[in-house]
């Protein structure tokens, strides 16, 4: 694991968490024709847009850290795990 100290301020972290909470939905995997809920992935997640100042800061920090442009990254997705929730090995499928 890599730890980047100071990547976000505690205030930005709190803001991102608060922004994600009302948007949390059960995480899914990509099936052949649609997204699917499976028993091996029981956590919850939410996608956040970079119109949120804290999210925009996180994206900019990632660009600065990696040297890659925003076009090379996925958007910010917050995951929440409560005790007993899992993200076990699974396979995503794509037609490509």
GROMACS .gro file of C-alpha atoms in nm:
model
   96
    1UNK     CA    1   0.000   0.000   0.000
    2UNK     CA    2   0.108   0.355  -0.065
    3UNK     CA    3   0.013   0.636   0.170
    4UNK     CA    4   0.020   0.993   0.039
    5UNK     CA    5   0.010   1.217   0.343
    6UNK     CA    6  -0.172   1.543   0.289
    7UNK     CA    7  -0.340   1.424  -0.032
    8UNK     CA    8  -0.663   1.584   0.096
    9UNK     CA    9  -0.732   1.797   0.397
   10UNK     CA   10  -0.946   1.648   0.675
   11UNK     CA   11  -1.214   1.902   0.579
   12UNK     CA   12  -1.213   1.786   0.215
   13UNK     CA   13  -1.236   1.423   0.330
   14UNK     CA   14  -1.533   1.505   0.555
   15UNK     CA   15  -1.701   1.697   0.272
   16UNK     CA   16  -1.659   1.406   0.029
   17UNK     CA   17  -1.798   1.159   0.283
   18UNK     CA   18  -2.098   1.382   0.358
   19UNK     CA   19  -2.161   1.435  -0.014
   20UNK     CA   20  -2.150   1.061  -0.086
   21UNK     CA   21  -2.369   0.939   0.201
   22UNK     CA   22  -2.711   1.020   0.048
   23UNK     CA   23  -2.602   0.873  -0.288
   24UNK     CA   24  -2.474   0.537  -0.162
   25UNK     CA   25  -2.615   0.234  -0.344
   26UNK     CA   26  -2.526  -0.135  -0.332
   27UNK     CA   27  -2.215  -0.196  -0.543
   28UNK     CA   28  -2.256  -0.398  -0.860
   29UNK     CA   29  -2.040  -0.573  -1.117
   30UNK     CA   30  -2.057  -0.543  -1.493
   31UNK     CA   31  -2.244  -0.837  -1.645
   32UNK     CA   32  -2.258  -0.928  -2.013
   33UNK     CA   33  -2.559  -0.704  -2.082
   34UNK     CA   34  -2.615  -0.509  -1.761
   35UNK     CA   35  -2.487  -0.431  -1.414
   36UNK     CA   36  -2.559  -0.701  -1.159
   37UNK     CA   37  -2.577  -0.724  -0.782
   38UNK     CA   38  -2.389  -1.030  -0.656
   39UNK     CA   39  -2.347  -1.191  -0.314
   40UNK     CA   40  -1.968  -1.149  -0.317
   41UNK     CA   41  -1.987  -0.771  -0.329
   42UNK     CA   42  -2.198  -0.633  -0.044
   43UNK     CA   43  -2.044  -0.290   0.007
   44UNK     CA   44  -2.207   0.039  -0.101
   45UNK     CA   45  -2.069   0.310  -0.329
   46UNK     CA   46  -2.143   0.648  -0.483
   47UNK     CA   47  -1.998   0.837  -0.778
   48UNK     CA   48  -1.927   1.206  -0.726
   49UNK     CA   49  -1.886   1.473  -0.991
   50UNK     CA   50  -1.593   1.714  -1.003
   51UNK     CA   51  -1.837   2.005  -0.971
   52UNK     CA   52  -1.796   1.934  -0.599
   53UNK     CA   53  -1.492   2.142  -0.490
   54UNK     CA   54  -1.346   1.867  -0.271
   55UNK     CA   55  -1.382   1.612  -0.553
   56UNK     CA   56  -1.221   1.854  -0.798
   57UNK     CA   57  -0.932   1.893  -0.553
   58UNK     CA   58  -0.892   1.515  -0.524
   59UNK     CA   59  -0.885   1.481  -0.903
   60UNK     CA   60  -0.630   1.760  -0.939
   61UNK     CA   61  -0.412   1.608  -0.668
   62UNK     CA   62  -0.423   1.272  -0.849
   63UNK     CA   63  -0.322   1.442  -1.176
   64UNK     CA   64  -0.035   1.617  -1.001
   65UNK     CA   65   0.076   1.298  -0.828
   66UNK     CA   66   0.066   1.071  -1.134
   67UNK     CA   67   0.150   1.316  -1.411
   68UNK     CA   68  -0.143   1.179  -1.611
   69UNK     CA   69  -0.423   1.389  -1.753
   70UNK     CA   70  -0.784   1.381  -1.639
   71UNK     CA   71  -0.871   1.199  -1.962
   72UNK     CA   72  -0.677   0.898  -1.832
   73UNK     CA   73  -0.876   0.856  -1.510
   74UNK     CA   74  -1.212   0.740  -1.391
   75UNK     CA   75  -1.427   0.974  -1.185
   76UNK     CA   76  -1.420   0.972  -0.806
   77UNK     CA   77  -1.613   0.682  -0.655
   78UNK     CA   78  -1.657   0.656  -0.277
   79UNK     CA   79  -1.691   0.308  -0.126
   80UNK     CA   80  -1.832   0.236   0.219
   81UNK     CA   81  -1.778  -0.089   0.405
   82UNK     CA   82  -1.958  -0.170   0.729
   83UNK     CA   83  -1.857  -0.465   0.944
   84UNK     CA   84  -1.932  -0.783   0.750
   85UNK     CA   85  -1.966  -0.616   0.409
   86UNK     CA   86  -1.737  -0.762   0.146
   87UNK     CA   87  -1.573  -0.705  -0.188
   88UNK     CA   88  -1.466  -1.058  -0.277
   89UNK     CA   89  -1.304  -1.180  -0.595
   90UNK     CA   90  -1.538  -1.144  -0.892
   91UNK     CA   91  -1.530  -1.114  -1.268
   92UNK     CA   92  -1.665  -0.822  -1.468
   93UNK     CA   93  -1.767  -0.894  -1.828
   94UNK     CA   94  -1.764  -0.669  -2.133
   95UNK     CA   95  -1.862  -0.733  -2.495
   96UNK     CA   96  -1.555  -0.550  -2.625
   0.00000   0.00000   0.00000
